[in-house]
Amino acid sequence: MNVALIVVVCLLIALAAAAGLALQRFEKLSNKKKKKLFTKTINEVYTWFEDHGLMRKTPAYIRNFHRDYPGLKELEAGHADVLRECEALLDIKDKLTDVQALGAGYTRGGIHTAKWKAFMFKSGDFLEENCRLAPKTAALIRNIPGVYTAFFSVLDPHQVITPHWGYYKGFLRYHLGVRIPHNNANNQCWIRVNGDRAQNAKLDKDLVVNGEKYYWKNGEGIIFDDNYLHDAANESDEVRVVLWLDLRRKMPFYIAPLNRLCLWLVYRDKSVEKIRRGALIGAEMPANRAA
């Protein structure tokens, strides 16, 4: 056996030992820490592809998206129907789910806790009981490929969603302005995204002030990358509603299957099933009772 072959064998043995040790350590972690480590690792893979020019880096906002995401144009054209169904749901706003209960931990504690509700259409799977309460909106969402999460995001007056980062780079987020007070004539309803990668790397939430603000408009859509530092506010005296969609990010053919697999795994997790159960509000509503 020559020296080169011995070196290769030794390296393989060392790698196998290191992998075994890493697996043992992974198995000892709590489920929550396992999920964070899994997501962090996949995000690092995507970042590597971006840094080496193998995958396009995303800007803070994407405004020309209808070709890549067919169905969004029809959704925007259907704004009047979406608004009517949204207004009916606001009559039962107290029954809507607190976003905090859906796992958005960044709304807890601190100097401000957002009064923020959600009416969920889809979390991996459609919530059919809820969809029956807003059937036209649900039908429009079903016509959009690559939607994994969909809900009305209902933010009370004078509320702030504090600066934070998203958790997975395989998504892009879409907002449709559904019920924007006075169509934002006074620029009181906004989201702010800091797309500077160097500043994001500092992990300093105060740097959100350097971000670009987008002001929602009724019937207008915007896509943004929520993995950048961002915050949002409703500074008006009325409720603000946007339709929130998490869309599968467009990726090159050689990395897209990994993203699909990861998303399949994420949405089969028991925690997502728990979210779906907690988000159901429609079971006892009149539209869902047996005739």
PDB file of C-alpha atoms in Angstrom:
ATOM      1  CA  MET A   1       0.000   0.000   0.000  1.00  0.00           C
ATOM      2  CA  ASN A   2       1.593   3.312  -1.083  1.00  0.00           C
ATOM      3  CA  VAL A   3       1.817   6.410   1.076  1.00  0.00           C
ATOM      4  CA  ALA A   4      -0.889   8.359  -0.813  1.00  0.00           C
ATOM      5  CA  LEU A   5      -3.413   5.565  -0.328  1.00  0.00           C
ATOM      6  CA  ILE A   6      -2.581   5.359   3.381  1.00  0.00           C
ATOM      7  CA  VAL A   7      -3.147   9.115   3.721  1.00  0.00           C
ATOM      8  CA  VAL A   8      -6.515   8.869   1.929  1.00  0.00           C
ATOM      9  CA  VAL A   9      -7.623   5.963   4.139  1.00  0.00           C
ATOM     10  CA  CYS A  10      -6.586   7.850   7.268  1.00  0.00           C
ATOM     11  CA  LEU A  11      -8.479  10.937   6.105  1.00  0.00           C
ATOM     12  CA  LEU A  12     -11.611   8.882   5.428  1.00  0.00           C
ATOM     13  CA  ILE A  13     -11.362   7.280   8.858  1.00  0.00           C
ATOM     14  CA  ALA A  14     -10.917  10.703  10.476  1.00  0.00           C
ATOM     15  CA  LEU A  15     -13.881  12.119   8.561  1.00  0.00           C
ATOM     16  CA  ALA A  16     -16.036   9.166   9.525  1.00  0.00           C
ATOM     17  CA  ALA A  17     -15.051   9.562  13.163  1.00  0.00           C
ATOM     18  CA  ALA A  18     -15.778  13.301  13.073  1.00  0.00           C
ATOM     19  CA  ALA A  19     -19.138  12.678  11.412  1.00  0.00           C
ATOM     20  CA  GLY A  20     -19.995  10.067  14.021  1.00  0.00           C
ATOM     21  CA  LEU A  21     -19.074  12.432  16.839  1.00  0.00           C
ATOM     22  CA  ALA A  22     -21.105  15.246  15.263  1.00  0.00           C
ATOM     23  CA  LEU A  23     -24.084  12.923  14.899  1.00  0.00           C
ATOM     24  CA  GLN A  24     -23.842  11.903  18.555  1.00  0.00           C
ATOM     25  CA  ARG A  25     -23.791  15.545  19.627  1.00  0.00           C
ATOM     26  CA  PHE A  26     -26.702  16.317  17.294  1.00  0.00           C
ATOM     27  CA  GLU A  27     -28.793  13.517  18.791  1.00  0.00           C
ATOM     28  CA  LYS A  28     -28.261  14.944  22.282  1.00  0.00           C
ATOM     29  CA  LEU A  29     -29.706  18.315  21.309  1.00  0.00           C
ATOM     30  CA  SER A  30     -33.302  19.257  22.037  1.00  0.00           C
ATOM     31  CA  ASN A  31     -35.734  19.239  19.104  1.00  0.00           C
ATOM     32  CA  LYS A  32     -35.739  23.030  19.069  1.00  0.00           C
ATOM     33  CA  LYS A  33     -31.943  23.203  18.865  1.00  0.00           C
ATOM     34  CA  LYS A  34     -31.902  20.498  16.189  1.00  0.00           C
ATOM     35  CA  LYS A  35     -34.270  22.535  14.022  1.00  0.00           C
ATOM     36  CA  LYS A  36     -32.202  25.695  14.482  1.00  0.00           C
ATOM     37  CA  LEU A  37     -28.991  23.853  13.594  1.00  0.00           C
ATOM     38  CA  PHE A  38     -30.627  22.262  10.541  1.00  0.00           C
ATOM     39  CA  THR A  39     -31.943  25.604   9.278  1.00  0.00           C
ATOM     40  CA  LYS A  40     -28.644  27.370  10.005  1.00  0.00           C
ATOM     41  CA  THR A  41     -26.719  24.732   8.054  1.00  0.00           C
ATOM     42  CA  ILE A  42     -29.009  24.902   5.014  1.00  0.00           C
ATOM     43  CA  ASN A  43     -28.899  28.709   5.072  1.00  0.00           C
ATOM     44  CA  GLU A  44     -25.097  28.553   5.063  1.00  0.00           C
ATOM     45  CA  VAL A  45     -25.230  26.299   2.002  1.00  0.00           C
ATOM     46  CA  TYR A  46     -27.398  28.844   0.170  1.00  0.00           C
ATOM     47  CA  THR A  47     -25.080  31.669   1.245  1.00  0.00           C
ATOM     48  CA  TRP A  48     -22.080  29.738  -0.116  1.00  0.00           C
ATOM     49  CA  PHE A  49     -23.827  29.347  -3.460  1.00  0.00           C
ATOM     50  CA  GLU A  50     -24.617  33.078  -3.498  1.00  0.00           C
ATOM     51  CA  ASP A  51     -21.083  34.100  -2.558  1.00  0.00           C
ATOM     52  CA  HIS A  52     -19.615  31.944  -5.338  1.00  0.00           C
ATOM     53  CA  GLY A  53     -21.932  33.269  -8.027  1.00  0.00           C
ATOM     54  CA  LEU A  54     -23.884  30.020  -8.304  1.00  0.00           C
ATOM     55  CA  MET A  55     -27.159  31.539  -7.112  1.00  0.00           C
ATOM     56  CA  ARG A  56     -28.509  35.059  -7.468  1.00  0.00           C
ATOM     57  CA  LYS A  57     -28.395  37.227  -4.353  1.00  0.00           C
ATOM     58  CA  THR A  58     -31.729  38.730  -3.476  1.00  0.00           C
ATOM     59  CA  PRO A  59     -32.270  42.486  -3.079  1.00  0.00           C
ATOM     60  CA  ALA A  60     -34.279  43.878  -0.180  1.00  0.00           C
ATOM     61  CA  TYR A  61     -37.360  44.328  -2.404  1.00  0.00           C
ATOM     62  CA  ILE A  62     -38.476  42.722  -5.652  1.00  0.00           C
ATOM     63  CA  ARG A  63     -41.022  44.733  -7.610  1.00  0.00           C
ATOM     64  CA  ASN A  64     -41.085  42.931 -10.956  1.00  0.00           C
ATOM     65  CA  PHE A  65     -42.239  39.470  -9.974  1.00  0.00           C
ATOM     66  CA  HIS A  66     -45.303  38.516 -12.026  1.00  0.00           C
ATOM     67  CA  ARG A  67     -43.333  36.391 -14.507  1.00  0.00           C
ATOM     68  CA  ASP A  68     -41.587  34.381 -11.795  1.00  0.00           C
ATOM     69  CA  TYR A  69     -44.713  34.035  -9.653  1.00  0.00           C
ATOM     70  CA  PRO A  70     -47.760  33.524 -11.882  1.00  0.00           C
ATOM     71  CA  GLY A  71     -51.038  34.002 -10.082  1.00  0.00           C
ATOM     72  CA  LEU A  72     -50.009  37.091  -8.127  1.00  0.00           C
ATOM     73  CA  LYS A  73     -51.279  39.370 -10.895  1.00  0.00           C
ATOM     74  CA  GLU A  74     -54.711  37.708 -10.679  1.00  0.00           C
ATOM     75  CA  LEU A  75     -54.610  38.005  -6.893  1.00  0.00           C
ATOM     76  CA  GLU A  76     -53.980  41.740  -7.135  1.00  0.00           C
ATOM     77  CA  ALA A  77     -56.741  42.100  -9.735  1.00  0.00           C
ATOM     78  CA  GLY A  78     -59.081  40.368  -7.279  1.00  0.00           C
ATOM     79  CA  HIS A  79     -58.383  42.873  -4.510  1.00  0.00           C
ATOM     80  CA  ALA A  80     -62.037  43.978  -4.265  1.00  0.00           C
ATOM     81  CA  ASP A  81     -63.180  40.422  -3.455  1.00  0.00           C
ATOM     82  CA  VAL A  82     -60.294  39.927  -1.037  1.00  0.00           C
ATOM     83  CA  LEU A  83     -61.162  43.172   0.752  1.00  0.00           C
ATOM     84  CA  ARG A  84     -64.849  42.242   1.083  1.00  0.00           C
ATOM     85  CA  GLU A  85     -63.983  38.900   2.675  1.00  0.00           C
ATOM     86  CA  CYS A  86     -61.393  40.545   4.895  1.00  0.00           C
ATOM     87  CA  GLU A  87     -63.899  43.133   6.125  1.00  0.00           C
ATOM     88  CA  ALA A  88     -66.335  40.347   7.065  1.00  0.00           C
ATOM     89  CA  LEU A  89     -63.603  38.639   9.087  1.00  0.00           C
ATOM     90  CA  LEU A  90     -62.778  41.866  10.896  1.00  0.00           C
ATOM     91  CA  ASP A  91     -66.306  41.672  12.342  1.00  0.00           C
ATOM     92  CA  ILE A  92     -65.049  38.653  14.321  1.00  0.00           C
ATOM     93  CA  LYS A  93     -61.525  40.016  14.928  1.00  0.00           C
ATOM     94  CA  ASP A  94     -61.567  38.852  18.541  1.00  0.00           C
ATOM     95  CA  LYS A  95     -61.751  35.247  17.282  1.00  0.00           C
ATOM     96  CA  LEU A  96     -58.672  35.594  15.078  1.00  0.00           C
ATOM     97  CA  THR A  97     -55.418  33.999  16.199  1.00  0.00           C
ATOM     98  CA  ASP A  98     -52.711  36.018  17.946  1.00  0.00           C
ATOM     99  CA  VAL A  99     -49.585  35.938  15.790  1.00  0.00           C
ATOM    100  CA  GLN A 100     -47.556  35.405  18.962  1.00  0.00           C
ATOM    101  CA  ALA A 101     -49.318  32.051  19.378  1.00  0.00           C
ATOM    102  CA  LEU A 102     -48.145  31.037  15.906  1.00  0.00           C
ATOM    103  CA  GLY A 103     -44.513  31.227  16.967  1.00  0.00           C
ATOM    104  CA  ALA A 104     -43.522  34.797  16.164  1.00  0.00           C
ATOM    105  CA  GLY A 105     -41.455  35.172  19.316  1.00  0.00           C
ATOM    106  CA  TYR A 106     -40.077  38.568  18.333  1.00  0.00           C
ATOM    107  CA  THR A 107     -43.405  40.123  19.302  1.00  0.00           C
ATOM    108  CA  ARG A 108     -43.037  39.064  22.925  1.00  0.00           C
ATOM    109  CA  GLY A 109     -41.619  41.220  25.693  1.00  0.00           C
ATOM    110  CA  GLY A 110     -39.291  44.152  25.207  1.00  0.00           C
ATOM    111  CA  ILE A 111     -40.584  47.702  25.164  1.00  0.00           C
ATOM    112  CA  HIS A 112     -43.538  46.842  22.977  1.00  0.00           C
ATOM    113  CA  THR A 113     -45.732  43.822  22.358  1.00  0.00           C
ATOM    114  CA  ALA A 114     -47.592  44.086  19.065  1.00  0.00           C
ATOM    115  CA  LYS A 115     -51.358  43.645  19.005  1.00  0.00           C
ATOM    116  CA  TRP A 116     -51.251  41.508  15.912  1.00  0.00           C
ATOM    117  CA  LYS A 117     -53.768  38.942  14.667  1.00  0.00           C
ATOM    118  CA  ALA A 118     -53.840  36.414  11.842  1.00  0.00           C
ATOM    119  CA  PHE A 119     -56.454  34.621   9.798  1.00  0.00           C
ATOM    120  CA  MET A 120     -54.628  31.675   8.257  1.00  0.00           C
ATOM    121  CA  PHE A 121     -55.451  30.086   4.916  1.00  0.00           C
ATOM    122  CA  LYS A 122     -52.467  27.781   4.552  1.00  0.00           C
ATOM    123  CA  SER A 123     -49.536  26.458   6.539  1.00  0.00           C
ATOM    124  CA  GLY A 124     -48.097  23.737   4.343  1.00  0.00           C
ATOM    125  CA  ASP A 125     -51.659  22.450   3.864  1.00  0.00           C
ATOM    126  CA  PHE A 126     -54.780  24.539   3.403  1.00  0.00           C
ATOM    127  CA  LEU A 127     -56.978  25.011   6.460  1.00  0.00           C
ATOM    128  CA  GLU A 128     -60.210  24.120   4.710  1.00  0.00           C
ATOM    129  CA  GLU A 129     -62.519  25.229   7.534  1.00  0.00           C
ATOM    130  CA  ASN A 130     -60.958  28.685   7.478  1.00  0.00           C
ATOM    131  CA  CYS A 131     -60.935  28.821   3.678  1.00  0.00           C
ATOM    132  CA  ARG A 132     -64.699  28.375   3.620  1.00  0.00           C
ATOM    133  CA  LEU A 133     -65.000  31.720   5.426  1.00  0.00           C
ATOM    134  CA  ALA A 134     -63.137  33.523   2.603  1.00  0.00           C
ATOM    135  CA  PRO A 135     -63.617  31.291  -0.443  1.00  0.00           C
ATOM    136  CA  LYS A 136     -62.736  33.797  -3.176  1.00  0.00           C
ATOM    137  CA  THR A 137     -59.460  34.736  -1.497  1.00  0.00           C
ATOM    138  CA  ALA A 138     -58.665  31.065  -0.918  1.00  0.00           C
ATOM    139  CA  ALA A 139     -59.325  30.287  -4.588  1.00  0.00           C
ATOM    140  CA  LEU A 140     -56.952  33.034  -5.687  1.00  0.00           C
ATOM    141  CA  ILE A 141     -54.239  31.699  -3.353  1.00  0.00           C
ATOM    142  CA  ARG A 142     -54.689  28.142  -4.675  1.00  0.00           C
ATOM    143  CA  ASN A 143     -53.862  29.480  -8.147  1.00  0.00           C
ATOM    144  CA  ILE A 144     -50.381  30.637  -7.060  1.00  0.00           C
ATOM    145  CA  PRO A 145     -47.637  27.974  -7.327  1.00  0.00           C
ATOM    146  CA  GLY A 146     -45.101  27.695  -4.517  1.00  0.00           C
ATOM    147  CA  VAL A 147     -47.164  29.151  -1.643  1.00  0.00           C
ATOM    148  CA  TYR A 148     -46.368  27.511   1.699  1.00  0.00           C
ATOM    149  CA  THR A 149     -47.902  29.971   4.159  1.00  0.00           C
ATOM    150  CA  ALA A 150     -50.820  32.342   3.606  1.00  0.00           C
ATOM    151  CA  PHE A 151     -52.730  34.511   6.065  1.00  0.00           C
ATOM    152  CA  PHE A 152     -54.314  37.895   6.637  1.00  0.00           C
ATOM    153  CA  SER A 153     -51.914  39.863   8.830  1.00  0.00           C
ATOM    154  CA  VAL A 154     -54.072  42.153  10.979  1.00  0.00           C
ATOM    155  CA  LEU A 155     -52.133  44.848  12.812  1.00  0.00           C
ATOM    156  CA  ASP A 156     -53.953  47.109  15.264  1.00  0.00           C
ATOM    157  CA  PRO A 157     -53.524  50.903  15.291  1.00  0.00           C
ATOM    158  CA  HIS A 158     -50.308  52.389  16.704  1.00  0.00           C
ATOM    159  CA  GLN A 159     -48.467  49.068  16.746  1.00  0.00           C
ATOM    160  CA  VAL A 160     -44.830  48.300  15.990  1.00  0.00           C
ATOM    161  CA  ILE A 161     -43.328  44.989  14.899  1.00  0.00           C
ATOM    162  CA  THR A 162     -39.843  45.199  16.306  1.00  0.00           C
ATOM    163  CA  PRO A 163     -36.663  44.617  14.223  1.00  0.00           C
ATOM    164  CA  HIS A 164     -35.889  40.981  13.474  1.00  0.00           C
ATOM    165  CA  TRP A 165     -34.576  38.549  10.863  1.00  0.00           C
ATOM    166  CA  GLY A 166     -36.382  35.695   9.129  1.00  0.00           C
ATOM    167  CA  TYR A 167     -35.342  32.116   9.684  1.00  0.00           C
ATOM    168  CA  TYR A 168     -35.026  30.448   6.259  1.00  0.00           C
ATOM    169  CA  LYS A 169     -33.414  31.627   3.014  1.00  0.00           C
ATOM    170  CA  GLY A 170     -35.525  29.295   0.865  1.00  0.00           C
ATOM    171  CA  PHE A 171     -38.502  31.668   1.119  1.00  0.00           C
ATOM    172  CA  LEU A 172     -39.390  35.065  -0.241  1.00  0.00           C
ATOM    173  CA  ARG A 173     -42.236  36.988   1.378  1.00  0.00           C
ATOM    174  CA  TYR A 174     -45.083  38.650  -0.501  1.00  0.00           C
ATOM    175  CA  HIS A 175     -47.473  41.240   0.905  1.00  0.00           C
ATOM    176  CA  LEU A 176     -50.673  42.406  -0.766  1.00  0.00           C
ATOM    177  CA  GLY A 177     -52.117  45.609   0.633  1.00  0.00           C
ATOM    178  CA  VAL A 178     -55.677  44.604   1.534  1.00  0.00           C
ATOM    179  CA  ARG A 179     -56.972  47.204   3.985  1.00  0.00           C
ATOM    180  CA  ILE A 180     -54.526  50.085   4.227  1.00  0.00           C
ATOM    181  CA  PRO A 181     -56.047  53.080   6.078  1.00  0.00           C
ATOM    182  CA  HIS A 182     -56.634  56.000   3.684  1.00  0.00           C
ATOM    183  CA  ASN A 183     -54.492  54.102   1.164  1.00  0.00           C
ATOM    184  CA  ASN A 184     -51.451  55.317   3.102  1.00  0.00           C
ATOM    185  CA  ALA A 185     -51.928  58.966   2.133  1.00  0.00           C
ATOM    186  CA  ASN A 186     -49.905  59.950   5.214  1.00  0.00           C
ATOM    187  CA  ASN A 187     -47.307  57.140   4.934  1.00  0.00           C
ATOM    188  CA  GLN A 188     -48.326  55.767   8.332  1.00  0.00           C
ATOM    189  CA  CYS A 189     -48.233  52.059   7.431  1.00  0.00           C
ATOM    190  CA  TRP A 190     -44.865  50.763   6.404  1.00  0.00           C
ATOM    191  CA  ILE A 191     -42.288  48.006   6.391  1.00  0.00           C
ATOM    192  CA  ARG A 192     -38.561  48.768   6.459  1.00  0.00           C
ATOM    193  CA  VAL A 193     -35.857  46.398   5.171  1.00  0.00           C
ATOM    194  CA  ASN A 194     -32.106  46.879   5.506  1.00  0.00           C
ATOM    195  CA  GLY A 195     -30.658  44.963   2.556  1.00  0.00           C
ATOM    196  CA  ASP A 196     -27.014  45.822   3.289  1.00  0.00           C
ATOM    197  CA  ARG A 197     -25.298  42.479   3.875  1.00  0.00           C
ATOM    198  CA  ALA A 198     -22.326  43.960   5.720  1.00  0.00           C
ATOM    199  CA  GLN A 199     -24.620  45.710   8.179  1.00  0.00           C
ATOM    200  CA  ASN A 200     -26.740  42.583   8.597  1.00  0.00           C
ATOM    201  CA  ALA A 201     -23.614  40.614   9.466  1.00  0.00           C
ATOM    202  CA  LYS A 202     -23.117  42.848  12.518  1.00  0.00           C
ATOM    203  CA  LEU A 203     -26.356  41.460  14.046  1.00  0.00           C
ATOM    204  CA  ASP A 204     -27.185  44.914  15.369  1.00  0.00           C
ATOM    205  CA  LYS A 205     -30.938  45.495  15.290  1.00  0.00           C
ATOM    206  CA  ASP A 206     -30.447  49.247  15.646  1.00  0.00           C
ATOM    207  CA  LEU A 207     -29.134  49.285  12.069  1.00  0.00           C
ATOM    208  CA  VAL A 208     -32.679  48.764  10.813  1.00  0.00           C
ATOM    209  CA  VAL A 209     -32.884  52.582  10.675  1.00  0.00           C
ATOM    210  CA  ASN A 210     -30.662  52.438   7.582  1.00  0.00           C
ATOM    211  CA  GLY A 211     -33.234  50.342   5.725  1.00  0.00           C
ATOM    212  CA  GLU A 212     -35.581  51.352   2.926  1.00  0.00           C
ATOM    213  CA  LYS A 213     -39.229  51.881   3.815  1.00  0.00           C
ATOM    214  CA  TYR A 214     -42.031  50.528   1.661  1.00  0.00           C
ATOM    215  CA  TYR A 215     -45.505  51.993   2.133  1.00  0.00           C
ATOM    216  CA  TRP A 216     -48.319  49.527   1.465  1.00  0.00           C
ATOM    217  CA  LYS A 217     -51.064  50.474  -1.005  1.00  0.00           C
ATOM    218  CA  ASN A 218     -54.470  48.862  -1.438  1.00  0.00           C
ATOM    219  CA  GLY A 219     -54.330  46.245  -4.182  1.00  0.00           C
ATOM    220  CA  GLU A 220     -50.561  46.560  -4.621  1.00  0.00           C
ATOM    221  CA  GLY A 221     -48.117  43.728  -4.004  1.00  0.00           C
ATOM    222  CA  ILE A 222     -44.459  43.651  -2.994  1.00  0.00           C
ATOM    223  CA  ILE A 223     -41.947  40.848  -2.484  1.00  0.00           C
ATOM    224  CA  PHE A 224     -39.109  41.238   0.003  1.00  0.00           C
ATOM    225  CA  ASP A 225     -36.414  39.065   1.532  1.00  0.00           C
ATOM    226  CA  ASP A 226     -37.285  38.725   5.205  1.00  0.00           C
ATOM    227  CA  ASN A 227     -33.851  37.268   5.969  1.00  0.00           C
ATOM    228  CA  TYR A 228     -32.611  40.850   5.982  1.00  0.00           C
ATOM    229  CA  LEU A 229     -33.141  42.917   9.114  1.00  0.00           C
ATOM    230  CA  HIS A 230     -36.616  44.459   8.998  1.00  0.00           C
ATOM    231  CA  ASP A 231     -39.383  46.008  11.073  1.00  0.00           C
ATOM    232  CA  ALA A 232     -42.869  47.350  10.423  1.00  0.00           C
ATOM    233  CA  ALA A 233     -45.487  49.649  11.900  1.00  0.00           C
ATOM    234  CA  ASN A 234     -49.071  50.804  11.739  1.00  0.00           C
ATOM    235  CA  GLU A 235     -48.954  54.392  12.956  1.00  0.00           C
ATOM    236  CA  SER A 236     -52.533  55.124  11.880  1.00  0.00           C
ATOM    237  CA  ASP A 237     -55.735  55.133  13.935  1.00  0.00           C
ATOM    238  CA  GLU A 238     -57.237  52.163  12.086  1.00  0.00           C
ATOM    239  CA  VAL A 239     -56.554  48.461  11.594  1.00  0.00           C
ATOM    240  CA  ARG A 240     -54.113  47.607   8.805  1.00  0.00           C
ATOM    241  CA  VAL A 241     -54.396  44.304   6.904  1.00  0.00           C
ATOM    242  CA  VAL A 242     -52.044  42.745   4.382  1.00  0.00           C
ATOM    243  CA  LEU A 243     -52.262  39.298   2.828  1.00  0.00           C
ATOM    244  CA  TRP A 244     -48.999  37.563   3.721  1.00  0.00           C
ATOM    245  CA  LEU A 245     -47.624  34.772   1.518  1.00  0.00           C
ATOM    246  CA  ASP A 246     -44.413  32.809   1.965  1.00  0.00           C
ATOM    247  CA  LEU A 247     -43.284  31.801  -1.524  1.00  0.00           C
ATOM    248  CA  ARG A 248     -40.723  29.192  -2.480  1.00  0.00           C
ATOM    249  CA  ARG A 249     -37.672  31.088  -3.674  1.00  0.00           C
ATOM    250  CA  LYS A 250     -36.654  30.611  -7.299  1.00  0.00           C
ATOM    251  CA  MET A 251     -33.313  28.790  -7.416  1.00  0.00           C
ATOM    252  CA  PRO A 252     -31.088  27.180 -10.089  1.00  0.00           C
ATOM    253  CA  PHE A 253     -32.002  23.618 -11.082  1.00  0.00           C
ATOM    254  CA  TYR A 254     -29.039  22.149  -9.208  1.00  0.00           C
ATOM    255  CA  ILE A 255     -30.075  23.544  -5.810  1.00  0.00           C
ATOM    256  CA  ALA A 256     -33.881  23.826  -6.146  1.00  0.00           C
ATOM    257  CA  PRO A 257     -34.492  20.126  -5.220  1.00  0.00           C
ATOM    258  CA  LEU A 258     -32.718  20.677  -1.893  1.00  0.00           C
ATOM    259  CA  ASN A 259     -35.024  23.601  -1.131  1.00  0.00           C
ATOM    260  CA  ARG A 260     -38.126  21.577  -2.003  1.00  0.00           C
ATOM    261  CA  LEU A 261     -36.945  18.730   0.230  1.00  0.00           C
ATOM    262  CA  CYS A 262     -36.218  21.063   3.149  1.00  0.00           C
ATOM    263  CA  LEU A 263     -39.616  22.723   2.839  1.00  0.00           C
ATOM    264  CA  TRP A 264     -41.318  19.327   2.691  1.00  0.00           C
ATOM    265  CA  LEU A 265     -39.529  18.314   5.897  1.00  0.00           C
ATOM    266  CA  VAL A 266     -40.324  21.604   7.657  1.00  0.00           C
ATOM    267  CA  TYR A 267     -44.031  21.430   6.892  1.00  0.00           C
ATOM    268  CA  ARG A 268     -44.300  17.810   7.998  1.00  0.00           C
ATOM    269  CA  ASP A 269     -42.983  18.732  11.437  1.00  0.00           C
ATOM    270  CA  LYS A 270     -45.321  18.313  14.405  1.00  0.00           C
ATOM    271  CA  SER A 271     -44.862  21.963  15.361  1.00  0.00           C
ATOM    272  CA  VAL A 272     -46.437  23.047  12.056  1.00  0.00           C
ATOM    273  CA  GLU A 273     -49.376  20.734  12.642  1.00  0.00           C
ATOM    274  CA  LYS A 274     -49.773  22.398  16.029  1.00  0.00           C
ATOM    275  CA  ILE A 275     -49.815  25.813  14.322  1.00  0.00           C
ATOM    276  CA  ARG A 276     -52.508  24.612  11.920  1.00  0.00           C
ATOM    277  CA  ARG A 277     -54.687  23.388  14.786  1.00  0.00           C
ATOM    278  CA  GLY A 278     -54.185  26.631  16.722  1.00  0.00           C
ATOM    279  CA  ALA A 279     -55.048  28.754  13.695  1.00  0.00           C
ATOM    280  CA  LEU A 280     -58.425  27.113  13.033  1.00  0.00           C
ATOM    281  CA  ILE A 281     -61.248  29.484  13.801  1.00  0.00           C
ATOM    282  CA  GLY A 282     -63.824  28.343  11.280  1.00  0.00           C
ATOM    283  CA  ALA A 283     -65.216  25.081  12.628  1.00  0.00           C
ATOM    284  CA  GLU A 284     -68.196  26.594  14.447  1.00  0.00           C
ATOM    285  CA  MET A 285     -68.751  29.602  12.213  1.00  0.00           C
ATOM    286  CA  PRO A 286     -72.068  29.756  10.323  1.00  0.00           C
ATOM    287  CA  ALA A 287     -70.488  29.300   6.881  1.00  0.00           C
ATOM    288  CA  ASN A 288     -69.012  25.971   7.984  1.00  0.00           C
ATOM    289  CA  ARG A 289     -71.926  24.360   9.735  1.00  0.00           C
ATOM    290  CA  ALA A 290     -73.704  21.538   7.993  1.00  0.00           C
ATOM    291  CA  ALA A 291     -76.771  22.634   6.046  1.00  0.00           C
TER     292      ALA A 291
END
